[in-house]
Coordinates of C-alpha atoms and ligand atoms in Angstrom, one line a residue:
M13 CA 83.1 76.9 168.3
K14 CA 81.2 76.2 165.0
E15 CA 79.5 72.6 164.0
D16 CA 81.2 70.3 161.6
P17 CA 82.5 71.9 158.7
A18 CA 82.2 68.9 157.1
V19 CA 78.3 68.7 157.2
N20 CA 77.7 72.1 155.4
P21 CA 80.7 73.8 156.4
N22 CA 79.3 77.3 154.4
Q23 CA 75.2 77.2 155.1
H24 CA 73.9 80.5 157.2
P25 CA 71.0 81.9 156.4
L26 CA 72.9 85.5 155.2
Y27 CA 75.1 84.0 152.9
P28 CA 75.9 84.4 149.4
L29 CA 74.7 87.8 150.6
E30 CA 71.6 89.2 149.3
P31 CA 72.0 93.8 148.7
V32 CA 68.9 94.1 150.6
E33 CA 69.7 92.1 153.8
I34 CA 72.6 94.3 155.0
D35 CA 73.7 97.8 155.3
A36 CA 77.7 97.7 154.5
V37 CA 80.6 95.1 154.3
I38 CA 83.3 95.8 156.8
F39 CA 86.7 94.1 154.4
D40 CA 90.4 93.7 156.1
L41 CA 93.2 94.9 154.1
D42 CA 95.9 92.9 153.9
G43 CA 94.9 88.9 152.0
V44 CA 92.0 90.1 151.5
I45 CA 92.0 93.4 149.4
T46 CA 95.9 93.7 148.8
D47 CA 97.8 91.2 147.8
T48 CA 100.2 92.0 151.0
R49 CA 99.8 89.8 153.8
C50 CA 103.3 87.3 152.1
A51 CA 105.5 90.7 152.8
H52 CA 104.3 91.5 155.9
E53 CA 104.9 87.8 157.0
A54 CA 108.3 87.8 155.4
A55 CA 109.3 91.1 157.1
W56 CA 108.2 89.8 160.6
K57 CA 110.0 86.3 159.7
Q58 CA 113.2 88.5 159.1
L59 CA 113.4 90.0 161.6
F60 CA 112.2 87.3 164.2
D61 CA 114.9 84.6 162.7
E62 CA 117.8 87.4 163.0
Y63 CA 116.7 87.9 166.6
L64 CA 116.4 84.0 167.3
E65 CA 119.1 83.7 166.5
E66 CA 121.2 86.7 168.2
H67 CA 118.9 85.3 171.2
V68 CA 120.3 82.0 171.5
K69 CA 123.6 82.8 170.6
A70 CA 123.2 85.0 174.0
H71 CA 121.0 82.4 176.4
Q72 CA 122.5 79.1 174.7
S73 CA 118.7 77.9 174.7
G74 CA 116.9 77.1 171.5
C75 CA 113.5 78.3 171.0
G76 CA 112.6 77.2 167.6
S77 CA 112.4 79.1 164.2
F78 CA 109.9 81.2 163.0
S79 CA 106.9 79.8 160.9
H80 CA 104.0 80.6 159.2
E81 CA 101.6 78.9 161.7
D82 CA 103.4 81.5 164.2
Y83 CA 103.1 84.5 162.1
R84 CA 98.4 83.6 162.2
E85 CA 98.3 82.9 165.3
Y86 CA 100.2 85.7 167.0
L87 CA 101.1 88.4 164.5
D88 CA 98.1 88.1 161.5
G89 CA 95.5 90.7 162.5
K90 CA 97.0 92.5 165.7
P91 CA 99.1 96.0 166.0
R92 CA 102.2 96.2 165.8
Y93 CA 103.8 95.8 168.8
E94 CA 101.2 93.8 170.2
G95 CA 102.1 91.2 167.8
V96 CA 105.2 91.2 169.0
R97 CA 104.6 90.7 172.3
D98 CA 103.0 87.7 171.9
F99 CA 104.9 85.7 170.0
L100 CA 107.6 86.1 172.3
A101 CA 105.4 85.5 175.1
S102 CA 105.2 82.2 173.5
R103 CA 108.7 81.5 173.3
H104 CA 108.8 82.9 177.1
I105 CA 110.8 85.7 175.7
Q106 CA 110.0 89.1 178.2
L107 CA 111.7 92.6 176.6
P108 CA 110.7 95.8 178.1
W109 CA 107.7 97.5 176.5
G110 CA 110.7 100.3 174.7
D111 CA 108.7 103.2 173.3
P112 CA 107.3 103.9 169.9
A113 CA 110.7 106.2 169.3
D114 CA 113.1 103.2 170.1
S115 CA 115.7 102.1 167.0
P116 CA 115.2 99.4 165.1
E117 CA 118.6 98.2 166.9
Q118 CA 117.3 98.3 170.2
E119 CA 115.8 94.8 171.7
T120 CA 112.6 96.0 173.4
V121 CA 109.1 95.3 171.3
C122 CA 109.1 98.5 170.2
G123 CA 112.4 98.1 169.1
L124 CA 112.1 94.6 167.2
G125 CA 108.4 95.7 165.7
N126 CA 110.4 99.1 163.8
R127 CA 112.7 97.0 162.5
K128 CA 110.1 94.3 161.5
N129 CA 108.6 97.9 159.9
H130 CA 111.6 98.8 158.4
Y131 CA 111.6 95.9 156.2
F132 CA 108.7 96.2 155.6
S133 CA 108.5 99.9 154.3
Q134 CA 112.0 98.3 152.4
W135 CA 109.7 96.2 150.7
L136 CA 106.4 98.6 150.0
E137 CA 108.9 101.1 148.3
S138 CA 110.0 98.8 146.1
H139 CA 106.7 96.8 144.4
T140 CA 103.7 97.6 143.5
V141 CA 100.5 96.6 145.3
D142 CA 98.1 94.3 143.7
T143 CA 94.9 94.1 144.2
F144 CA 93.1 90.7 144.4
A145 CA 90.3 90.9 140.6
D146 CA 88.0 89.5 143.1
A147 CA 88.2 91.7 145.2
L148 CA 87.8 94.7 142.8
D149 CA 85.0 93.0 141.3
V150 CA 82.7 92.6 144.1
L151 CA 83.4 96.1 145.3
Q152 CA 82.3 97.4 142.3
R153 CA 79.3 95.0 142.9
L154 CA 78.1 95.8 146.4
Y155 CA 78.7 99.8 145.3
R156 CA 76.3 99.5 142.3
A157 CA 73.5 97.7 145.0
G158 CA 74.1 100.8 147.3
V159 CA 75.9 98.6 149.8
R160 CA 78.2 100.6 151.9
T161 CA 82.1 99.2 152.5
A162 CA 84.7 100.4 154.6
I163 CA 88.0 99.1 154.9
I164 CA 90.1 98.5 158.2
S165 CA 93.5 97.1 159.2
A166 CA 95.7 97.1 162.6
S167 CA 98.5 98.2 160.1
K168 CA 99.9 101.9 160.2
N169 CA 100.8 101.5 156.4
C170 CA 97.2 100.9 155.3
E171 CA 96.6 103.8 153.8
A172 CA 100.4 103.8 151.9
V173 CA 99.4 100.2 151.0
L174 CA 95.9 101.4 149.7
A175 CA 97.9 104.6 147.9
N176 CA 100.5 101.9 146.2
A177 CA 97.4 100.3 145.0
G178 CA 95.8 103.2 143.5
I179 CA 92.2 102.0 145.6
T180 CA 92.1 104.6 148.5
D181 CA 89.0 106.1 147.0
L182 CA 87.1 102.7 146.6
F183 CA 86.1 102.6 150.4
A184 CA 83.9 105.2 151.9
V185 CA 85.4 104.9 155.5
K186 CA 88.9 103.4 156.6
V187 CA 90.1 102.5 160.4
D188 CA 93.8 101.5 160.8
G189 CA 96.7 101.2 162.9
V190 CA 97.4 104.7 163.2
D191 CA 93.8 105.5 163.8
M192 CA 93.8 102.9 166.6
A193 CA 97.0 104.7 168.3
E194 CA 95.6 108.5 167.6
Q195 CA 91.7 106.9 169.4
S196 CA 94.0 104.0 172.3
L197 CA 91.3 101.7 170.3
P198 CA 92.2 98.5 171.9
G199 CA 93.2 95.8 168.6
K200 CA 92.1 93.0 167.8
P201 CA 90.3 90.3 168.6
D202 CA 89.1 93.0 170.6
P203 CA 86.4 94.2 167.7
A204 CA 87.3 98.6 168.2
I205 CA 88.4 98.6 165.1
F206 CA 85.0 97.0 163.1
L207 CA 82.6 98.9 165.7
Q208 CA 84.1 102.2 164.8
A209 CA 84.2 101.3 160.9
A210 CA 80.4 100.6 161.6
Q211 CA 79.6 103.9 163.5
R212 CA 81.2 105.7 160.8
L213 CA 79.4 104.3 158.1
G214 CA 76.5 105.1 160.0
V215 CA 75.3 101.3 160.0
S216 CA 74.1 98.8 163.0
P217 CA 76.2 96.0 163.4
E218 CA 73.3 93.7 163.2
R219 CA 73.2 94.4 159.5
T220 CA 76.6 94.6 158.9
V221 CA 79.0 92.1 157.3
V222 CA 82.5 91.2 158.6
V223 CA 85.0 89.7 155.6
E224 CA 88.7 88.6 157.4
D225 CA 91.5 86.0 156.3
A226 CA 93.2 86.7 160.4
L227 CA 92.4 84.4 163.3
A228 CA 92.2 87.4 165.5
G229 CA 89.9 88.9 162.8
V230 CA 87.4 86.6 162.9
K231 CA 87.2 85.9 166.0
A232 CA 87.3 90.1 166.5
G233 CA 84.0 90.1 164.2
A234 CA 82.5 87.3 166.2
R235 CA 83.0 89.2 169.2
G236 CA 81.4 92.4 168.1
G237 CA 78.4 90.5 166.7
F238 CA 78.0 91.8 163.6
A239 CA 75.5 89.6 160.8
L240 CA 77.9 87.5 159.2
V241 CA 81.7 87.0 159.5
V242 CA 83.3 85.9 156.1
G243 CA 87.0 84.3 156.7
V244 CA 89.0 84.7 153.7
N245 CA 91.2 82.0 153.0
R246 CA 93.1 81.7 149.8
G247 CA 94.3 78.3 149.3
E248 CA 96.3 78.2 152.8
S249 CA 96.0 74.7 153.8
G250 CA 94.2 73.6 157.3
H251 CA 93.2 77.4 157.1
A252 CA 89.9 77.3 156.7
E253 CA 89.0 75.4 159.6
A254 CA 90.9 77.2 161.5
L255 CA 88.8 80.3 160.2
R256 CA 85.8 78.3 161.3
H257 CA 87.1 77.5 165.1
Y258 CA 88.2 81.3 166.0
G259 CA 84.8 82.6 164.6
A260 CA 84.3 83.0 160.5
D261 CA 80.6 81.9 160.3
V262 CA 81.1 80.9 156.6
V263 CA 84.4 80.4 154.7
T264 CA 85.5 81.0 151.1
N265 CA 88.6 81.1 148.6
T266 CA 87.0 83.9 146.4
L267 CA 85.7 87.3 147.2
T268 CA 83.1 86.6 143.9
E269 CA 81.1 83.9 145.8
L270 CA 80.8 86.6 148.8
L271 CA 77.4 87.8 146.3
K272 CA 74.7 85.7 145.8
D273 CA 74.0 87.0 142.0
P274 CA 76.8 88.2 139.9
Q275 CA 74.3 91.1 139.1
P276 CA 72.0 91.3 142.0
G277 CA 69.6 94.4 141.9
V278 CA 72.4 96.5 139.8
L279 CA 71.6 100.0 140.7
S280 CA 74.1 101.5 138.3
A281 CA 74.1 102.7 134.9
P282 CA 76.3 104.9 132.7
V283 CA 74.1 108.2 132.9
E284 CA 73.3 107.6 128.9
E285 CA 71.0 104.6 130.1
I286 CA 69.3 106.9 132.9
A287 CA 65.4 107.5 132.1
L288 CA 65.1 110.7 130.9
F289 CA 62.2 113.0 133.3
R290 CA 60.4 113.8 130.7
E291 CA 59.5 110.6 129.7
A292 CA 58.7 109.7 133.5
R293 CA 57.2 112.8 134.3
N294 CA 53.2 111.3 135.0
A295 CA 54.9 108.5 137.1
V296 CA 57.2 110.6 139.5
R297 CA 53.9 112.9 139.6
A298 CA 51.8 110.3 140.7
R299 CA 54.5 109.2 143.5
L300 CA 53.9 112.7 145.1
R301 CA 50.8 113.1 145.1
N302 CA 50.2 113.7 148.6
K303 CA 53.6 114.0 149.7
H304 CA 55.6 116.6 151.3
I305 CA 58.7 117.2 149.0
A306 CA 62.0 117.8 150.7
L307 CA 64.0 119.2 147.3
F308 CA 68.1 119.1 147.7
L309 CA 69.7 121.2 145.0
D310 CA 73.4 121.5 143.9
Y311 CA 74.4 124.4 142.7
D312 CA 77.5 124.8 139.9
G313 CA 76.3 122.8 137.2
T314 CA 73.0 122.2 138.4
L315 CA 71.2 125.8 138.9
T316 CA 73.7 127.4 136.6
P317 CA 75.8 126.1 133.6
I318 CA 79.9 125.4 134.8
V319 CA 81.7 128.6 133.3
E320 CA 85.3 129.1 132.5
D321 CA 85.4 131.2 136.0
Y322 CA 84.0 129.3 139.0
R323 CA 83.6 133.2 140.2
K324 CA 81.0 133.9 137.3
A325 CA 78.5 131.2 138.2
Q326 CA 75.8 133.6 138.5
L327 CA 72.1 132.3 139.2
S328 CA 69.7 133.6 136.8
S329 CA 66.8 135.8 138.2
T330 CA 64.1 133.9 136.5
M331 CA 66.0 130.4 138.6
R332 CA 65.6 132.4 141.7
A333 CA 62.0 132.8 141.4
T334 CA 61.3 129.9 141.0
I335 CA 63.3 128.3 143.6
S336 CA 62.2 131.2 146.2
E337 CA 57.9 130.1 145.0
L338 CA 58.9 126.1 145.8
A339 CA 60.1 126.8 148.9
R340 CA 56.8 128.0 149.9
S341 CA 55.3 124.6 150.0
C342 CA 58.5 122.0 149.9
T343 CA 61.5 122.6 152.3
V344 CA 64.5 123.5 149.9
A345 CA 68.0 123.1 151.0
V346 CA 71.3 124.2 148.8
I347 CA 74.1 121.7 148.8
S348 CA 76.9 122.4 147.3
G349 CA 80.9 122.2 147.8
R350 CA 81.5 125.9 147.8
D351 CA 82.0 127.9 150.6
L352 CA 78.2 128.1 153.1
D353 CA 78.5 132.0 152.6
D354 CA 79.0 132.2 149.0
V355 CA 76.8 129.4 148.1
R356 CA 74.0 132.1 150.0
K357 CA 75.0 135.4 148.5
L358 CA 74.8 133.5 145.1
V359 CA 71.6 132.1 145.9
G360 CA 70.0 135.2 147.7
L361 CA 67.6 133.3 149.3
D362 CA 66.7 133.5 153.1
Q363 CA 64.0 131.1 153.1
V364 CA 66.3 127.6 152.4
F365 CA 68.6 125.8 153.8
Y366 CA 72.1 125.9 152.9
A367 CA 75.1 123.3 153.3
G368 CA 77.8 124.7 152.4
S369 CA 81.8 122.8 152.4
H370 CA 80.4 119.4 150.3
G371 CA 78.6 119.4 154.1
F372 CA 80.2 120.5 156.8
D373 CA 78.6 123.4 157.3
I374 CA 75.1 123.8 157.1
A375 CA 73.0 127.2 157.8
G376 CA 68.7 127.7 157.1
P377 CA 66.4 130.4 157.4
K378 CA 66.2 133.0 161.0
G379 CA 69.7 132.9 161.2
W380 CA 69.8 129.5 162.3
H381 CA 73.7 127.9 161.7
V382 CA 75.8 124.6 162.3
E383 CA 79.2 124.0 161.9
L384 CA 79.7 120.4 162.0
Q385 CA 81.7 119.0 164.5
Q386 CA 83.3 116.6 162.1
G387 CA 85.0 119.3 160.1
K388 CA 86.5 121.8 162.8
E389 CA 88.7 119.6 163.9
F390 CA 90.6 119.5 161.0
L391 CA 90.7 123.1 160.6
P392 CA 94.8 122.8 161.6
D393 CA 95.2 120.4 158.7
L394 CA 93.5 122.6 156.5
D395 CA 95.1 125.7 157.2
A396 CA 98.3 124.3 156.8
A397 CA 98.1 122.4 153.2
E398 CA 96.0 125.9 152.1
A399 CA 99.6 127.0 153.1
G400 CA 101.3 124.5 151.4
L401 CA 99.2 124.7 148.2
R402 CA 99.6 128.2 147.2
E403 CA 103.6 127.9 147.4
K404 CA 103.3 124.9 145.2
L405 CA 101.3 126.1 143.0
R406 CA 102.5 129.8 142.8
E407 CA 104.5 129.0 139.9
I408 CA 101.5 127.1 137.9
G409 CA 99.7 130.0 135.6
G410 CA 95.5 129.0 135.9
A411 CA 95.4 127.1 138.6
S412 CA 93.7 128.8 141.7
V413 CA 93.4 127.8 145.3
E414 CA 89.9 128.4 146.2
R415 CA 89.7 128.4 150.7
K416 CA 86.7 127.2 151.7
K417 CA 86.1 126.8 155.7
F418 CA 86.2 123.0 155.5
S419 CA 87.7 122.5 152.6
I420 CA 90.0 123.9 149.6
A421 CA 89.1 123.2 146.3
V422 CA 91.9 123.7 143.4
H423 CA 90.6 124.4 140.0
Y424 CA 92.3 123.5 137.2
R425 CA 90.1 124.7 134.8
Q426 CA 92.3 127.3 133.2
V427 CA 95.4 125.3 132.9
A428 CA 97.5 124.3 130.1
S429 CA 96.8 121.0 129.5
D430 CA 100.5 119.7 129.4
D431 CA 100.7 121.2 133.2
V432 CA 97.6 119.6 135.0
L433 CA 99.8 116.9 135.7
S434 CA 102.1 118.6 137.8
V435 CA 98.6 120.8 139.6
E436 CA 97.5 117.1 140.6
E437 CA 101.2 116.1 141.7
A438 CA 102.1 119.8 143.7
V439 CA 98.0 118.1 145.1
D440 CA 99.8 114.7 145.9
R441 CA 103.0 116.5 147.8
V442 CA 101.5 118.8 150.3
L443 CA 98.8 115.8 151.0
S444 CA 101.3 113.4 151.8
E445 CA 102.1 115.6 154.5
H446 CA 98.7 116.1 155.6
P447 CA 97.1 112.4 156.4
R448 CA 94.0 113.6 158.2
L449 CA 92.8 115.1 154.4
R450 CA 91.9 113.9 151.4
K451 CA 92.0 114.8 147.8
S452 CA 88.8 113.7 145.6
S453 CA 88.1 115.0 142.0
G454 CA 85.4 117.2 140.6
K455 CA 85.1 118.4 137.4
K456 CA 88.4 120.4 136.5
V457 CA 89.0 120.6 140.6
F458 CA 90.7 118.8 142.8
D459 CA 88.9 118.8 146.5
V460 CA 91.0 118.5 149.0
K461 CA 88.6 117.5 152.3
P462 CA 88.9 116.3 155.6
R463 CA 89.2 112.2 155.6
S464 CA 85.8 111.4 157.5
H465 CA 82.4 110.1 156.4
W466 CA 80.6 113.4 156.1
N467 CA 79.7 114.0 152.6
K468 CA 76.7 115.6 150.5
G469 CA 74.7 112.2 151.2
Q470 CA 75.0 112.3 155.5
A471 CA 74.5 116.4 155.3
L472 CA 71.5 115.4 153.4
L473 CA 70.3 113.0 155.7
W474 CA 70.7 114.9 158.7
L475 CA 69.0 117.5 157.4
L476 CA 65.6 115.2 157.1
E477 CA 66.5 114.9 160.4
R478 CA 66.6 117.8 162.1
C479 CA 63.7 119.2 159.8
D480 CA 61.9 116.2 161.0
L481 CA 61.1 115.0 157.7
G482 CA 61.7 111.0 158.1
G483 CA 58.3 109.9 157.8
D484 CA 56.7 108.5 154.8
D485 CA 54.6 111.3 154.3
V486 CA 58.5 112.6 152.7
V487 CA 59.8 112.7 149.8
P488 CA 63.5 113.3 149.3
I489 CA 64.6 114.8 145.6
Y490 CA 68.0 115.4 144.9
I491 CA 69.5 117.0 141.7
G492 CA 73.2 117.4 140.8
D493 CA 75.7 117.1 138.0
D494 CA 79.0 115.8 139.8
T495 CA 80.5 112.4 141.4
T496 CA 80.4 114.4 144.6
D497 CA 76.4 114.2 144.6
E498 CA 76.7 110.6 143.6
D499 CA 77.2 110.3 147.5
A500 CA 73.9 111.8 147.9
F501 CA 72.2 109.8 145.1
H502 CA 73.8 106.9 147.3
V503 CA 72.3 107.2 150.4
L504 CA 68.9 107.3 148.9
R505 CA 69.4 104.2 146.7
Q506 CA 69.9 103.1 150.9
A507 CA 67.0 104.5 151.9
E508 CA 64.9 102.9 149.3
R509 CA 66.4 99.6 150.1
N510 CA 65.5 99.8 153.2
G511 CA 61.5 101.0 152.3
G512 CA 61.9 104.5 151.8
D513 CA 61.0 106.7 149.3
G514 CA 64.1 108.7 147.4
I515 CA 64.0 110.5 143.6
G516 CA 67.6 110.9 142.6
I517 CA 68.6 113.3 139.7
I518 CA 71.6 113.6 137.6
V519 CA 71.9 116.4 135.2
G520 CA 73.7 116.6 132.3
D521 CA 75.5 114.0 129.5
D522 CA 78.7 112.7 130.8
S523 CA 78.6 109.4 128.5
G524 CA 79.4 106.7 130.3
R525 CA 80.2 107.9 133.7
P526 CA 78.4 105.5 136.0
T527 CA 75.4 107.3 138.4
L528 CA 73.0 105.7 140.9
A529 CA 70.6 108.6 139.8
H530 CA 67.0 107.8 139.4
Y531 CA 66.4 109.7 136.4
A532 CA 68.5 112.5 134.3
L533 CA 67.8 115.9 133.5
E534 CA 70.1 117.0 130.4
G535 CA 71.0 120.6 131.2
T536 CA 70.6 123.6 133.3
D537 CA 68.2 124.7 131.1
E538 CA 65.4 120.7 131.9
V539 CA 66.7 121.6 135.7
A540 CA 64.4 125.1 135.0
D541 CA 61.5 122.9 133.5
F542 CA 61.8 120.8 136.7
L543 CA 61.6 123.2 138.8
Q544 CA 58.2 124.9 137.2
W545 CA 57.0 121.6 136.8
L546 CA 57.5 120.6 140.2
V547 CA 56.4 124.8 141.0
A548 CA 52.6 123.3 139.3
I549 CA 52.0 119.8 140.6
T550 CA 52.8 121.2 144.5
A551 CA 50.3 123.7 143.8
T552 CA 48.0 121.6 142.7
G553 CA 48.7 118.2 144.2
A554 CA 51.9 117.2 146.5
K555 CA 51.0 118.3 150.2
G556 CA 52.0 122.2 151.3
Ligands
LIG27 C1 98.3 94.0 159.8 C2 99.6 92.8 158.7 C3 100.0 92.2 160.1 C4 100.8 93.2 160.2 C5 100.0 94.0 161.4 C6 100.8 95.3 161.7 O1 97.2 93.1 160.7 O2 97.9 91.7 158.3 O3 100.4 91.7 159.2 O4 101.7 93.0 161.5 O5 98.9 94.9 160.6 O6 100.9 96.3 160.7 P1 102.3 97.8 160.9 O7 102.1 97.6 159.2 O8 102.0 98.7 161.4 O9 103.4 97.0 161.4
LIG28 MG1 94.7 90.7 157.0

């Protein structure tokens, strides 16, 4: 239990948050990010009001009606059937567990849970989910400050709620009721769901914050050894005290207060405001003196200009010669959304590392090759989705489906603008059948990828570790032009916040797009100049 809240309830050394002091924030969904707590509660109430009435008729004994306190105490934050069990136990009612396939009419724990889910699904289908404005604001500020975020929910409807609200892409990691059932994770107040999210973010609980509105949730956060457990009370009387009692370190009624400064160390900026590399050359040169450079290069839009037909993006022979020259003094890796074999063939150099399929498939000099387990387990999903996409897109002129080993690209650069929406609809329809895959958007392409935390940034970190390049005599440099390259800029910013070094360079002039890069190059010609400059300085200054 916590100290008397009346004294100074929100005093905690980590609160409000200072981005440099933490690595990640894990948010609960219903009631914290989306305004869906009431809809869940109403569905539970409908179920239990009906059920308790039937029960009274059958047993001639009353056991009180279903209250808001019942929701908070027995159901909120818990997996569906565990909630039913705990509520019934509070009324001394024991029912057989049953089976998740039970019909909503069956008088079992699962049957009742399914009836509630029927009511909730009806609500979800007929309503647009609202995202709390303070949640959107804080997520954006955390992103800009280089703090990673995850969403968790005991609910099996998490994915549908995120999609309905249009916020699926806002979180680096998601762990929900479906994952919990698949992996047999115990529900809150066990901390398993939060620990799993932290693990997938690649952060330790001691540097991670949990934000929750459920009593079982704050209890789980406290048990999991997280740096700070923030209870969210959106104006309910008595709830703040209850949250503190169950383990919240602090309680807030708006997420806006979570971060210290409304603009804490803002790192991202629109592309056009990023310092041009050519104006910062001397400073960078000084920074690289006596360092080993680990150079990571995106392919399309970075080493070659974007072309109408992605199959025709050829590397110029001068660019190839420069990269080959650089590979003598630096560690060089090309990290691409393309298939590994494809990008390796296009670059055609043996001395460099390649990460294909957004980093799921990695190869290096001397025949070294690793297919990451993170990708392999998704192959059956990708195969099925590929077949579905080919079938649905056959009719749309100009659309092309490119299968890579661990992802699928749907290119629409050559699709008439009136038809682009149909392409996206087809992709969404196929993806609705494959919940383990997700869509992201690049330049005139939809990428269908495993729903995994793996990305170009993780591939960069993985390569640094594999190549023993974690020391402070190493400066990683990442050059890329597209949204997927932001994941790499993000990990460099994070390393920087932890005292490491790293330079992110964005290519192009996508004015208005926010980026976490440190410097900008205006196009692939400037990339060529930059690489030649690197050849020159590594020959004379940086460590070989
Ligand atoms: C979350 C919600 C609860 C809900 C539980 C199970 O914790 O806050 O209200 O009962 O998930 O949700 P589900 O949608 O799987 O029944
Ligand atoms: Mg909640």
